[in-house]
Amino acid sequence: MELSVKMDCAGFDSSVDVVPADTITPDGDNALCTLNGGRPVYGNGTVTFSYAWSTDISFRPVSSYMECSVAP
């Protein structure tokens, strides 16, 4: 699983509320956003959200922390 996923979101804004609200959160530096409130994103999992803005945003992954577990 990946924790604290940060994405490139320079210039991100939305003319409507992002749904769900904590799915993508600008970090205040106008460059990075936190995905899923920093909560885990599991392998092959998806995170979806809706927003509206006049320019394209890349949402390119920049960093995260990986947590591994060993099956019993």
Coordinates of N, CA and C in Angstrom, one line a residue:
M1 N 0.8 -1.2 0.0 CA 0.0 0.0 0.0 C 0.9 1.2 0.0
E2 N 0.4 2.3 -0.5 CA 1.1 3.6 -0.6 C 0.4 4.6 0.4
L3 N 1.2 5.2 1.2 CA 0.6 6.2 2.1 C 1.1 7.6 1.8
S4 N 0.4 8.6 2.2 CA 0.8 10.0 2.0 C 1.2 10.3 0.5
V5 N 0.4 9.9 -0.4 CA 0.7 10.1 -1.8 C 0.6 11.6 -2.2
K6 N 1.6 12.2 -2.7 CA 1.7 13.6 -3.1 C 1.7 13.6 -4.7
M7 N 0.9 14.5 -5.2 CA 0.9 14.6 -6.7 C 1.1 16.0 -7.1
D8 N 1.7 16.2 -8.3 CA 1.9 17.5 -9.0 C 0.5 18.0 -9.3
C9 N 0.2 19.2 -8.8 CA -1.1 19.8 -9.1 C -1.0 21.3 -9.2
A10 N 0.1 21.7 -9.8 CA 0.3 23.2 -9.9 C -0.9 23.8 -10.6
G11 N -1.4 24.9 -9.9 CA -2.5 25.6 -10.5 C -3.8 25.0 -10.2
F12 N -3.9 23.9 -9.4 CA -5.2 23.3 -9.2 C -6.1 24.1 -8.4
D13 N -7.4 24.1 -8.9 CA -8.5 24.8 -8.2 C -9.7 24.1 -8.8
S14 N -10.8 24.4 -8.3 CA -12.1 23.8 -8.8 C -13.2 24.8 -8.7
S15 N -14.0 25.0 -9.7 CA -15.1 25.9 -9.7 C -16.3 25.3 -9.0
V16 N -16.2 24.0 -8.7 CA -17.3 23.3 -7.9 C -16.6 22.6 -6.8
D17 N -17.3 22.1 -5.8 CA -16.7 21.4 -4.7 C -16.2 20.1 -5.2
V18 N -15.0 19.7 -4.8 CA -14.4 18.4 -5.1 C -15.2 17.3 -4.4
V19 N -15.5 16.3 -5.1 CA -16.4 15.2 -4.5 C -15.6 13.9 -4.7
P20 N -15.4 13.1 -3.6 CA -15.5 13.5 -2.2 C -14.5 14.5 -1.8
A21 N -14.8 15.3 -0.8 CA -14.1 16.5 -0.4 C -12.6 16.3 -0.1
D22 N -12.3 15.2 0.6 CA -10.9 15.0 1.0 C -10.1 14.1 0.1
T23 N -10.6 13.9 -1.1 CA -9.9 13.0 -2.0 C -8.6 13.6 -2.6
I24 N -8.7 14.9 -2.9 CA -7.5 15.7 -3.4 C -7.5 17.0 -2.7
T25 N -6.4 17.2 -1.9 CA -6.3 18.4 -1.1 C -5.0 19.2 -1.4
P26 N -5.1 20.4 -1.9 CA -3.9 21.2 -2.2 C -3.1 21.4 -0.9
D27 N -1.8 21.3 -0.9 CA -1.0 21.5 0.2 C -0.7 22.9 0.6
G28 N -1.2 23.9 -0.1 CA -1.0 25.3 0.2 C 0.2 25.9 -0.4
D29 N 1.0 25.1 -1.2 CA 2.2 25.6 -1.9 C 1.9 25.9 -3.3
N30 N 0.7 25.6 -3.8 CA 0.2 25.8 -5.1 C 1.1 24.9 -6.1
A31 N 1.6 23.8 -5.6 CA 2.4 22.9 -6.4 C 2.0 21.4 -6.2
L32 N 1.8 21.0 -4.9 CA 1.5 19.6 -4.6 C 0.2 19.5 -4.0
C33 N -0.4 18.3 -4.2 CA -1.7 17.9 -3.5 C -1.5 16.6 -2.8
T34 N -2.3 16.4 -1.7 CA -2.3 15.1 -1.1 C -3.5 14.3 -1.5
L35 N -3.3 13.1 -1.9 CA -4.3 12.2 -2.4 C -5.0 11.4 -1.2
N36 N -6.3 11.3 -1.2 CA -7.0 10.5 -0.3 C -6.8 10.9 1.2
G37 N -6.5 12.1 1.4 CA -6.3 12.6 2.8 C -5.1 11.9 3.4
G38 N -4.1 11.4 2.6 CA -2.9 10.8 3.1 C -3.2 9.3 3.5
R39 N -4.4 8.9 3.5 CA -4.7 7.5 3.8 C -4.2 6.5 2.8
P40 N -4.1 5.2 3.1 CA -3.6 4.3 2.2 C -4.3 4.2 0.8
V41 N -3.5 3.9 -0.2 CA -4.1 3.5 -1.5 C -3.5 2.1 -1.7
Y42 N -4.3 1.1 -1.8 CA -3.9 -0.3 -1.9 C -3.6 -0.7 -3.4
G43 N -2.8 -1.7 -3.5 CA -2.4 -2.2 -4.8 C -3.6 -2.5 -5.7
N44 N -3.6 -2.1 -6.9 CA -4.7 -2.2 -7.9 C -5.9 -1.5 -7.4
G45 N -5.8 -0.6 -6.4 CA -7.0 0.1 -6.0 C -7.1 1.4 -6.8
T46 N -8.2 2.0 -6.8 CA -8.5 3.3 -7.5 C -9.0 4.3 -6.5
V47 N -8.7 5.6 -6.8 CA -9.2 6.7 -6.1 C -9.8 7.6 -7.2
T48 N -11.1 7.9 -7.0 CA -11.7 8.8 -8.0 C -12.3 10.0 -7.4
F49 N -12.4 11.1 -8.1 CA -13.0 12.3 -7.6 C -13.4 13.1 -8.8
S50 N -14.3 14.1 -8.6 CA -14.8 15.0 -9.6 C -14.4 16.4 -9.2
Y51 N -14.0 17.2 -10.3 CA -13.8 18.6 -10.1 C -14.0 19.3 -11.4
A52 N -14.0 20.6 -11.5 CA -14.2 21.4 -12.7 C -13.3 22.6 -12.7
W53 N -12.5 22.7 -13.8 CA -11.5 23.8 -13.9 C -11.3 24.0 -15.4
S54 N -10.8 25.2 -15.7 CA -10.6 25.5 -17.1 C -9.3 25.0 -17.8
T55 N -8.4 24.5 -17.0 CA -7.1 24.0 -17.5 C -6.9 22.6 -17.1
D56 N -6.1 21.9 -17.8 CA -5.7 20.5 -17.5 C -4.7 20.5 -16.3
I57 N -4.8 19.6 -15.4 CA -3.9 19.3 -14.3 C -3.3 17.9 -14.5
S58 N -2.0 17.8 -14.4 CA -1.4 16.5 -14.6 C -1.7 15.4 -13.6
F59 N -1.7 15.8 -12.3 CA -1.9 14.9 -11.2 C -0.8 13.8 -11.2
R60 N 0.4 14.1 -11.7 CA 1.5 13.2 -11.7 C 1.9 12.8 -10.3
P61 N 2.0 11.5 -10.0 CA 2.6 11.2 -8.7 C 4.0 11.7 -8.5
V62 N 4.3 12.3 -7.3 CA 5.6 12.8 -7.0 C 6.3 12.1 -5.9
S63 N 5.5 11.7 -4.9 CA 6.1 11.0 -3.7 C 5.0 10.2 -3.0
S64 N 5.5 9.2 -2.2 CA 4.6 8.4 -1.3 C 5.5 7.6 -0.4
Y65 N 4.9 7.0 0.6 CA 5.6 6.0 1.4 C 5.0 4.7 1.2
M66 N 5.8 3.7 1.0 CA 5.3 2.3 0.8 C 5.3 1.5 2.1
E67 N 4.3 0.8 2.3 CA 4.2 0.0 3.5 C 3.9 -1.4 3.0
C68 N 4.8 -2.4 3.4 CA 4.6 -3.7 2.9 C 4.3 -4.6 4.1
S69 N 3.6 -5.7 3.7 CA 3.3 -6.7 4.8 C 3.6 -8.1 4.2
V70 N 3.9 -9.0 5.0 CA 4.2 -10.4 4.6 C 3.0 -11.3 4.9
A71 N 2.6 -12.0 4.0 CA 1.5 -12.9 4.2 C 1.9 -14.0 5.1
P72 N 0.9 -14.5 6.0 CA 1.3 -15.5 7.0 C 1.5 -16.9 6.3

